[in-house]
């Protein structure tokens, strides 16, 4: 809002960058009570796959210690002679529904906060900051997925599909106005070179063997070819430079007109 106001009065016309992080959805699942009304408890579905896969190696599973640090869960799970193990027990349905409802409410709370940021950007038009909305790139992303009782699991810390996926959305005025979707696999390491490419039309150098001595390089790839023509088979992203032990969530890229 301050940026919009300063631009409206001509006080500041510099390009700007904002990184805005929201802690929710995250444990503890605390949020304004009104968000619970969006999710009546009797409409909250149980996970369709609540059991651990058969013959699953134990290293693939984990005991959701983050959730079990809260007494209402530890009172159920931490019993003498029992271990949080795929063959031992699951949380009762009532607790599963309660936790899933709370997570959904926390998601809506985060979404509401994102909306407030976008409203401040959009309202720049009203304040006289011409083309602020229509000249600003917006990227929305998260760092990982989260289990809500699927496979008898909670939290993250696994390589199950639901944990390794993450949302990633770009809004680029003039390029994504019609909405684009691609099912090519991308990575959060791609966000930085993509934003540089979009804002400056410049490709960042790839990190090589001597990357420690390079002032600026990327282990990701610009997604501009996908944004420019996601449906074109030849628009592939360049991953010719090897990663150096970097691990990140994978995403399905969506670019949105809204």
PDB file of C-alpha atoms in Angstrom:
ATOM      1  CA  UNK A   1       0.000   0.000   0.000  1.00  0.00           C
ATOM      2  CA  UNK A   2       2.882   2.362   0.767  1.00  0.00           C
ATOM      3  CA  UNK A   3       4.479   1.608  -2.596  1.00  0.00           C
ATOM      4  CA  UNK A   4       1.176   2.350  -4.338  1.00  0.00           C
ATOM      5  CA  UNK A   5       0.718   5.604  -2.439  1.00  0.00           C
ATOM      6  CA  UNK A   6       4.290   6.780  -3.127  1.00  0.00           C
ATOM      7  CA  UNK A   7       3.932   5.987  -6.806  1.00  0.00           C
ATOM      8  CA  UNK A   8       0.594   7.757  -6.968  1.00  0.00           C
ATOM      9  CA  UNK A   9       2.170  10.972  -5.678  1.00  0.00           C
ATOM     10  CA  UNK A  10       5.307  10.567  -7.779  1.00  0.00           C
ATOM     11  CA  UNK A  11       7.440  10.324  -4.633  1.00  0.00           C
ATOM     12  CA  UNK A  12       9.038   7.046  -5.692  1.00  0.00           C
ATOM     13  CA  UNK A  13       9.002   5.472  -9.158  1.00  0.00           C
ATOM     14  CA  UNK A  14      11.731   2.872  -8.719  1.00  0.00           C
ATOM     15  CA  UNK A  15      11.118  -0.768  -9.637  1.00  0.00           C
ATOM     16  CA  UNK A  16      10.377  -2.804  -6.526  1.00  0.00           C
ATOM     17  CA  UNK A  17      10.675  -6.367  -5.275  1.00  0.00           C
ATOM     18  CA  UNK A  18       8.839  -7.825  -2.300  1.00  0.00           C
ATOM     19  CA  UNK A  19       9.247 -11.288  -0.782  1.00  0.00           C
ATOM     20  CA  UNK A  20       6.276 -11.953   1.499  1.00  0.00           C
ATOM     21  CA  UNK A  21       6.235 -15.140   3.549  1.00  0.00           C
ATOM     22  CA  UNK A  22       3.288 -16.507   5.495  1.00  0.00           C
ATOM     23  CA  UNK A  23       3.857 -19.010   8.276  1.00  0.00           C
ATOM     24  CA  UNK A  24       0.502 -20.709   7.809  1.00  0.00           C
ATOM     25  CA  UNK A  25      -0.524 -23.336   7.092  1.00  0.00           C
ATOM     26  CA  UNK A  26       1.884 -24.704   9.676  1.00  0.00           C
ATOM     27  CA  UNK A  27       1.775 -26.212  13.124  1.00  0.00           C
ATOM     28  CA  UNK A  28       0.302 -25.143  15.434  1.00  0.00           C
ATOM     29  CA  UNK A  29      -2.934 -24.901  13.468  1.00  0.00           C
ATOM     30  CA  UNK A  30      -4.076 -21.551  14.846  1.00  0.00           C
ATOM     31  CA  UNK A  31      -6.256 -19.148  12.855  1.00  0.00           C
ATOM     32  CA  UNK A  32      -9.213 -16.776  13.259  1.00  0.00           C
ATOM     33  CA  UNK A  33     -12.249 -18.839  14.225  1.00  0.00           C
ATOM     34  CA  UNK A  34     -14.346 -17.582  11.318  1.00  0.00           C
ATOM     35  CA  UNK A  35     -12.387 -19.760   8.903  1.00  0.00           C
ATOM     36  CA  UNK A  36     -13.775 -22.900  10.518  1.00  0.00           C
ATOM     37  CA  UNK A  37     -17.219 -21.980   9.218  1.00  0.00           C
ATOM     38  CA  UNK A  38     -15.988 -22.700   5.693  1.00  0.00           C
ATOM     39  CA  UNK A  39     -15.544 -26.362   6.613  1.00  0.00           C
ATOM     40  CA  UNK A  40     -18.431 -27.942   8.561  1.00  0.00           C
ATOM     41  CA  UNK A  41     -17.005 -30.924  10.425  1.00  0.00           C
ATOM     42  CA  UNK A  42     -19.577 -33.333   8.978  1.00  0.00           C
ATOM     43  CA  UNK A  43     -18.450 -32.380   5.461  1.00  0.00           C
ATOM     44  CA  UNK A  44     -14.765 -33.043   6.087  1.00  0.00           C
ATOM     45  CA  UNK A  45     -13.840 -36.250   4.264  1.00  0.00           C
ATOM     46  CA  UNK A  46     -11.426 -38.842   5.564  1.00  0.00           C
ATOM     47  CA  UNK A  47      -8.414 -39.640   3.356  1.00  0.00           C
ATOM     48  CA  UNK A  48      -9.195 -42.221   0.704  1.00  0.00           C
ATOM     49  CA  UNK A  49      -5.872 -44.022   1.299  1.00  0.00           C
ATOM     50  CA  UNK A  50      -5.374 -44.138   5.102  1.00  0.00           C
ATOM     51  CA  UNK A  51      -3.190 -47.265   5.190  1.00  0.00           C
ATOM     52  CA  UNK A  52       0.521 -47.671   4.647  1.00  0.00           C
ATOM     53  CA  UNK A  53       1.390 -49.425   1.369  1.00  0.00           C
ATOM     54  CA  UNK A  54       1.915 -53.178   1.592  1.00  0.00           C
ATOM     55  CA  UNK A  55       5.533 -54.315   1.785  1.00  0.00           C
ATOM     56  CA  UNK A  56       6.676 -50.737   2.221  1.00  0.00           C
ATOM     57  CA  UNK A  57      10.239 -50.423   3.564  1.00  0.00           C
ATOM     58  CA  UNK A  58      10.188 -48.769   6.971  1.00  0.00           C
ATOM     59  CA  UNK A  59      12.618 -46.085   5.835  1.00  0.00           C
ATOM     60  CA  UNK A  60       9.844 -44.742   3.573  1.00  0.00           C
ATOM     61  CA  UNK A  61       7.617 -43.985   6.561  1.00  0.00           C
ATOM     62  CA  UNK A  62       8.070 -41.655   9.536  1.00  0.00           C
ATOM     63  CA  UNK A  63       6.433 -41.151  12.885  1.00  0.00           C
ATOM     64  CA  UNK A  64       5.068 -37.601  12.379  1.00  0.00           C
ATOM     65  CA  UNK A  65       6.958 -36.266  15.391  1.00  0.00           C
ATOM     66  CA  UNK A  66       5.984 -32.655  14.662  1.00  0.00           C
ATOM     67  CA  UNK A  67       2.309 -33.435  15.183  1.00  0.00           C
ATOM     68  CA  UNK A  68       2.944 -35.722  18.147  1.00  0.00           C
ATOM     69  CA  UNK A  69       4.544 -32.904  20.121  1.00  0.00           C
ATOM     70  CA  UNK A  70       1.008 -31.673  20.821  1.00  0.00           C
ATOM     71  CA  UNK A  71      -0.619 -33.333  23.813  1.00  0.00           C
ATOM     72  CA  UNK A  72      -3.986 -34.091  22.226  1.00  0.00           C
ATOM     73  CA  UNK A  73      -2.191 -36.255  19.668  1.00  0.00           C
ATOM     74  CA  UNK A  74       0.485 -37.682  21.952  1.00  0.00           C
ATOM     75  CA  UNK A  75      -2.231 -38.786  24.392  1.00  0.00           C
ATOM     76  CA  UNK A  76      -3.519 -41.050  21.621  1.00  0.00           C
ATOM     77  CA  UNK A  77      -0.287 -42.179  19.992  1.00  0.00           C
ATOM     78  CA  UNK A  78       2.295 -42.384  22.767  1.00  0.00           C
ATOM     79  CA  UNK A  79       1.070 -45.385  24.704  1.00  0.00           C
ATOM     80  CA  UNK A  80       3.241 -47.949  26.536  1.00  0.00           C
ATOM     81  CA  UNK A  81       4.290 -50.751  24.222  1.00  0.00           C
ATOM     82  CA  UNK A  82       3.215 -48.896  21.091  1.00  0.00           C
ATOM     83  CA  UNK A  83       5.319 -47.159  18.531  1.00  0.00           C
ATOM     84  CA  UNK A  84       4.354 -44.797  15.738  1.00  0.00           C
ATOM     85  CA  UNK A  85       4.802 -47.399  13.039  1.00  0.00           C
ATOM     86  CA  UNK A  86       2.657 -48.234  10.008  1.00  0.00           C
ATOM     87  CA  UNK A  87       1.612 -51.561  11.516  1.00  0.00           C
ATOM     88  CA  UNK A  88       0.640 -50.194  14.934  1.00  0.00           C
ATOM     89  CA  UNK A  89      -2.264 -47.769  14.766  1.00  0.00           C
ATOM     90  CA  UNK A  90      -3.828 -44.763  13.112  1.00  0.00           C
ATOM     91  CA  UNK A  91      -5.512 -41.771  14.684  1.00  0.00           C
ATOM     92  CA  UNK A  92      -9.259 -42.247  15.222  1.00  0.00           C
ATOM     93  CA  UNK A  93     -11.576 -40.832  12.563  1.00  0.00           C
ATOM     94  CA  UNK A  94     -12.824 -38.015  14.785  1.00  0.00           C
ATOM     95  CA  UNK A  95      -9.290 -36.719  15.365  1.00  0.00           C
ATOM     96  CA  UNK A  96      -8.419 -37.090  11.674  1.00  0.00           C
ATOM     97  CA  UNK A  97     -11.433 -34.996  10.677  1.00  0.00           C
ATOM     98  CA  UNK A  98     -10.620 -32.389  13.332  1.00  0.00           C
ATOM     99  CA  UNK A  99      -7.024 -32.036  12.147  1.00  0.00           C
ATOM    100  CA  UNK A 100      -7.911 -31.967   8.459  1.00  0.00           C
ATOM    101  CA  UNK A 101     -10.533 -29.306   9.125  1.00  0.00           C
ATOM    102  CA  UNK A 102      -8.015 -27.210  11.049  1.00  0.00           C
ATOM    103  CA  UNK A 103      -5.469 -27.487   8.230  1.00  0.00           C
ATOM    104  CA  UNK A 104      -8.043 -26.459   5.641  1.00  0.00           C
ATOM    105  CA  UNK A 105      -8.971 -23.448   7.777  1.00  0.00           C
ATOM    106  CA  UNK A 106      -5.306 -22.497   8.126  1.00  0.00           C
ATOM    107  CA  UNK A 107      -4.973 -22.729   4.336  1.00  0.00           C
ATOM    108  CA  UNK A 108      -7.914 -20.378   3.879  1.00  0.00           C
ATOM    109  CA  UNK A 109      -6.387 -17.989   6.407  1.00  0.00           C
ATOM    110  CA  UNK A 110      -3.138 -17.961   4.385  1.00  0.00           C
ATOM    111  CA  UNK A 111      -5.115 -17.488   1.184  1.00  0.00           C
ATOM    112  CA  UNK A 112      -6.927 -14.537   2.732  1.00  0.00           C
ATOM    113  CA  UNK A 113      -3.591 -12.924   3.587  1.00  0.00           C
ATOM    114  CA  UNK A 114      -2.328 -13.421   0.032  1.00  0.00           C
ATOM    115  CA  UNK A 115      -5.523 -11.727  -1.118  1.00  0.00           C
ATOM    116  CA  UNK A 116      -4.771  -8.710   1.059  1.00  0.00           C
ATOM    117  CA  UNK A 117      -1.350  -8.334  -0.566  1.00  0.00           C
ATOM    118  CA  UNK A 118      -2.855  -8.584  -4.051  1.00  0.00           C
ATOM    119  CA  UNK A 119      -5.580  -6.104  -3.104  1.00  0.00           C
ATOM    120  CA  UNK A 120      -2.903  -3.597  -2.100  1.00  0.00           C
ATOM    121  CA  UNK A 121      -1.264  -4.121  -5.491  1.00  0.00           C
ATOM    122  CA  UNK A 122      -4.543  -3.813  -7.387  1.00  0.00           C
ATOM    123  CA  UNK A 123      -5.629  -0.769  -5.403  1.00  0.00           C
ATOM    124  CA  UNK A 124      -2.571   1.045  -6.696  1.00  0.00           C
ATOM    125  CA  UNK A 125      -4.683   1.868  -9.734  1.00  0.00           C
ATOM    126  CA  UNK A 126      -7.149   3.694  -7.484  1.00  0.00           C
ATOM    127  CA  UNK A 127      -4.360   5.586  -5.750  1.00  0.00           C
ATOM    128  CA  UNK A 128      -3.015   6.862  -9.051  1.00  0.00           C
ATOM    129  CA  UNK A 129      -0.104   4.439  -9.363  1.00  0.00           C
ATOM    130  CA  UNK A 130      -0.674   3.870 -13.069  1.00  0.00           C
ATOM    131  CA  UNK A 131      -0.116   0.349 -14.342  1.00  0.00           C
ATOM    132  CA  UNK A 132       1.215  -0.925 -11.034  1.00  0.00           C
ATOM    133  CA  UNK A 133      -0.926  -4.051 -11.214  1.00  0.00           C
ATOM    134  CA  UNK A 134      -0.387  -4.414 -14.940  1.00  0.00           C
ATOM    135  CA  UNK A 135       3.385  -4.085 -14.727  1.00  0.00           C
ATOM    136  CA  UNK A 136       4.064  -6.298 -11.705  1.00  0.00           C
ATOM    137  CA  UNK A 137       4.982  -9.978 -11.882  1.00  0.00           C
ATOM    138  CA  UNK A 138       3.512 -12.108  -9.098  1.00  0.00           C
ATOM    139  CA  UNK A 139       4.871 -15.515  -8.129  1.00  0.00           C
ATOM    140  CA  UNK A 140       3.174 -17.678  -5.495  1.00  0.00           C
ATOM    141  CA  UNK A 141       4.887 -20.784  -4.206  1.00  0.00           C
ATOM    142  CA  UNK A 142       5.369 -23.052  -1.222  1.00  0.00           C
ATOM    143  CA  UNK A 143       8.214 -25.344  -0.209  1.00  0.00           C
ATOM    144  CA  UNK A 144       6.624 -28.790   0.154  1.00  0.00           C
ATOM    145  CA  UNK A 145       3.397 -30.718   0.532  1.00  0.00           C
ATOM    146  CA  UNK A 146       1.886 -32.048   3.748  1.00  0.00           C
ATOM    147  CA  UNK A 147       0.270 -35.355   4.663  1.00  0.00           C
ATOM    148  CA  UNK A 148      -3.179 -35.263   6.245  1.00  0.00           C
ATOM    149  CA  UNK A 149      -3.618 -38.895   7.187  1.00  0.00           C
ATOM    150  CA  UNK A 150      -2.805 -40.367   3.793  1.00  0.00           C
ATOM    151  CA  UNK A 151      -0.848 -43.628   4.226  1.00  0.00           C
ATOM    152  CA  UNK A 152      -1.436 -43.164   7.953  1.00  0.00           C
ATOM    153  CA  UNK A 153       1.015 -40.259   7.821  1.00  0.00           C
ATOM    154  CA  UNK A 154       1.062 -36.654   8.965  1.00  0.00           C
ATOM    155  CA  UNK A 155       3.540 -33.797   8.476  1.00  0.00           C
ATOM    156  CA  UNK A 156       6.196 -34.107   5.740  1.00  0.00           C
ATOM    157  CA  UNK A 157       9.630 -35.796   5.899  1.00  0.00           C
ATOM    158  CA  UNK A 158       8.864 -38.488   3.295  1.00  0.00           C
ATOM    159  CA  UNK A 159       9.232 -38.981  -0.433  1.00  0.00           C
ATOM    160  CA  UNK A 160       5.584 -39.766  -0.964  1.00  0.00           C
ATOM    161  CA  UNK A 161       4.101 -37.824  -3.864  1.00  0.00           C
ATOM    162  CA  UNK A 162       1.888 -35.715  -1.590  1.00  0.00           C
ATOM    163  CA  UNK A 163       4.931 -34.451   0.330  1.00  0.00           C
ATOM    164  CA  UNK A 164       7.220 -33.703  -2.599  1.00  0.00           C
ATOM    165  CA  UNK A 165       4.725 -31.650  -4.602  1.00  0.00           C
ATOM    166  CA  UNK A 166       4.427 -27.907  -4.118  1.00  0.00           C
ATOM    167  CA  UNK A 167       2.297 -25.145  -5.639  1.00  0.00           C
ATOM    168  CA  UNK A 168       4.003 -22.760  -8.051  1.00  0.00           C
ATOM    169  CA  UNK A 169       2.097 -20.045  -9.909  1.00  0.00           C
ATOM    170  CA  UNK A 170       3.181 -17.067 -11.981  1.00  0.00           C
ATOM    171  CA  UNK A 171       1.160 -14.083 -13.096  1.00  0.00           C
ATOM    172  CA  UNK A 172       2.947 -12.156 -15.844  1.00  0.00           C
ATOM    173  CA  UNK A 173       0.966  -9.207 -17.246  1.00  0.00           C
ATOM    174  CA  UNK A 174       0.543  -9.517 -20.994  1.00  0.00           C
ATOM    175  CA  UNK A 175       1.828 -13.101 -21.122  1.00  0.00           C
ATOM    176  CA  UNK A 176      -0.447 -15.149 -18.871  1.00  0.00           C
ATOM    177  CA  UNK A 177      -3.673 -13.229 -19.386  1.00  0.00           C
ATOM    178  CA  UNK A 178      -5.387 -16.231 -20.961  1.00  0.00           C
ATOM    179  CA  UNK A 179      -4.101 -18.734 -18.412  1.00  0.00           C
ATOM    180  CA  UNK A 180      -1.532 -21.428 -19.207  1.00  0.00           C
ATOM    181  CA  UNK A 181      -0.930 -24.857 -17.718  1.00  0.00           C
ATOM    182  CA  UNK A 182       1.933 -27.261 -18.337  1.00  0.00           C
ATOM    183  CA  UNK A 183       2.570 -30.678 -16.832  1.00  0.00           C
ATOM    184  CA  UNK A 184       6.335 -30.480 -17.269  1.00  0.00           C
ATOM    185  CA  UNK A 185       8.216 -30.992 -14.031  1.00  0.00           C
ATOM    186  CA  UNK A 186       9.819 -27.855 -12.663  1.00  0.00           C
ATOM    187  CA  UNK A 187      11.609 -26.989  -9.428  1.00  0.00           C
ATOM    188  CA  UNK A 188      11.664 -24.204  -6.885  1.00  0.00           C
ATOM    189  CA  UNK A 189      15.282 -23.621  -7.947  1.00  0.00           C
ATOM    190  CA  UNK A 190      13.762 -22.315 -11.184  1.00  0.00           C
ATOM    191  CA  UNK A 191      12.004 -19.359  -9.544  1.00  0.00           C
ATOM    192  CA  UNK A 192      15.038 -17.045  -9.300  1.00  0.00           C
ATOM    193  CA  UNK A 193      16.263 -17.406 -12.930  1.00  0.00           C
ATOM    194  CA  UNK A 194      12.666 -17.164 -14.171  1.00  0.00           C
ATOM    195  CA  UNK A 195      12.029 -13.868 -12.382  1.00  0.00           C
ATOM    196  CA  UNK A 196      15.362 -12.472 -13.609  1.00  0.00           C
ATOM    197  CA  UNK A 197      14.515 -13.514 -17.165  1.00  0.00           C
ATOM    198  CA  UNK A 198      11.017 -12.014 -16.979  1.00  0.00           C
ATOM    199  CA  UNK A 199      12.083  -8.737 -15.375  1.00  0.00           C
ATOM    200  CA  UNK A 200      15.311  -8.078 -17.288  1.00  0.00           C
ATOM    201  CA  UNK A 201      15.188 -10.355 -20.337  1.00  0.00           C
ATOM    202  CA  UNK A 202      18.528 -11.774 -19.201  1.00  0.00           C
ATOM    203  CA  UNK A 203      19.539 -15.410 -18.846  1.00  0.00           C
ATOM    204  CA  UNK A 204      21.437 -16.123 -15.644  1.00  0.00           C
ATOM    205  CA  UNK A 205      24.678 -18.100 -16.033  1.00  0.00           C
ATOM    206  CA  UNK A 206      24.529 -21.741 -14.966  1.00  0.00           C
ATOM    207  CA  UNK A 207      26.608 -22.799 -11.989  1.00  0.00           C
ATOM    208  CA  UNK A 208      29.554 -24.882 -13.125  1.00  0.00           C
ATOM    209  CA  UNK A 209      32.300 -26.784 -11.405  1.00  0.00           C
ATOM    210  CA  UNK A 210      33.815 -23.522 -10.173  1.00  0.00           C
ATOM    211  CA  UNK A 211      30.552 -22.132  -8.885  1.00  0.00           C
ATOM    212  CA  UNK A 212      32.077 -21.237  -5.528  1.00  0.00           C
ATOM    213  CA  UNK A 213      34.046 -18.501  -7.292  1.00  0.00           C
ATOM    214  CA  UNK A 214      31.108 -17.191  -9.323  1.00  0.00           C
ATOM    215  CA  UNK A 215      29.401 -14.090  -7.993  1.00  0.00           C
ATOM    216  CA  UNK A 216      26.015 -14.969  -9.447  1.00  0.00           C
ATOM    217  CA  UNK A 217      24.833 -18.213 -11.008  1.00  0.00           C
ATOM    218  CA  UNK A 218      21.833 -20.528 -10.906  1.00  0.00           C
ATOM    219  CA  UNK A 219      21.250 -24.237 -10.527  1.00  0.00           C
ATOM    220  CA  UNK A 220      17.737 -23.760 -11.867  1.00  0.00           C
ATOM    221  CA  UNK A 221      16.370 -23.020 -15.309  1.00  0.00           C
ATOM    222  CA  UNK A 222      14.260 -20.173 -16.636  1.00  0.00           C
ATOM    223  CA  UNK A 223      10.652 -21.216 -17.168  1.00  0.00           C
ATOM    224  CA  UNK A 224       9.997 -18.388 -19.628  1.00  0.00           C
ATOM    225  CA  UNK A 225       9.871 -20.824 -22.588  1.00  0.00           C
ATOM    226  CA  UNK A 226       7.001 -22.639 -20.872  1.00  0.00           C
ATOM    227  CA  UNK A 227       5.236 -19.419 -19.940  1.00  0.00           C
ATOM    228  CA  UNK A 228       5.622 -18.126 -23.485  1.00  0.00           C
ATOM    229  CA  UNK A 229       4.146 -21.239 -25.059  1.00  0.00           C
ATOM    230  CA  UNK A 230       3.427 -24.062 -22.670  1.00  0.00           C
ATOM    231  CA  UNK A 231       1.529 -26.073 -25.243  1.00  0.00           C
ATOM    232  CA  UNK A 232       4.360 -26.100 -27.760  1.00  0.00           C
ATOM    233  CA  UNK A 233       6.286 -29.417 -27.550  1.00  0.00           C
ATOM    234  CA  UNK A 234       9.587 -27.796 -28.507  1.00  0.00           C
ATOM    235  CA  UNK A 235       9.496 -25.304 -25.664  1.00  0.00           C
ATOM    236  CA  UNK A 236      11.614 -27.295 -23.225  1.00  0.00           C
ATOM    237  CA  UNK A 237      13.510 -25.829 -20.342  1.00  0.00           C
ATOM    238  CA  UNK A 238      17.307 -26.043 -20.385  1.00  0.00           C
ATOM    239  CA  UNK A 239      18.645 -28.375 -17.698  1.00  0.00           C
ATOM    240  CA  UNK A 240      22.006 -28.990 -19.300  1.00  0.00           C
ATOM    241  CA  UNK A 241      23.930 -27.892 -16.217  1.00  0.00           C
ATOM    242  CA  UNK A 242      24.133 -30.611 -13.534  1.00  0.00           C
ATOM    243  CA  UNK A 243      22.760 -29.951 -10.083  1.00  0.00           C
ATOM    244  CA  UNK A 244      25.273 -30.000  -7.234  1.00  0.00           C
ATOM    245  CA  UNK A 245      23.486 -31.913  -4.518  1.00  0.00           C
ATOM    246  CA  UNK A 246      20.556 -29.506  -4.479  1.00  0.00           C
ATOM    247  CA  UNK A 247      17.195 -30.899  -3.371  1.00  0.00           C
ATOM    248  CA  UNK A 248      13.881 -29.163  -3.730  1.00  0.00           C
ATOM    249  CA  UNK A 249      10.193 -29.792  -4.164  1.00  0.00           C
ATOM    250  CA  UNK A 250       8.885 -30.447  -7.659  1.00  0.00           C
ATOM    251  CA  UNK A 251       5.929 -28.571  -9.017  1.00  0.00           C
ATOM    252  CA  UNK A 252       3.448 -28.572 -11.830  1.00  0.00           C
ATOM    253  CA  UNK A 253       3.658 -25.070 -13.250  1.00  0.00           C
ATOM    254  CA  UNK A 254       0.490 -23.002 -13.507  1.00  0.00           C
ATOM    255  CA  UNK A 255       0.320 -19.450 -14.763  1.00  0.00           C
ATOM    256  CA  UNK A 256      -2.834 -17.597 -14.023  1.00  0.00           C
ATOM    257  CA  UNK A 257      -4.794 -14.685 -15.466  1.00  0.00           C
ATOM    258  CA  UNK A 258      -6.169 -13.721 -12.042  1.00  0.00           C
TER     259      UNK A 258
END
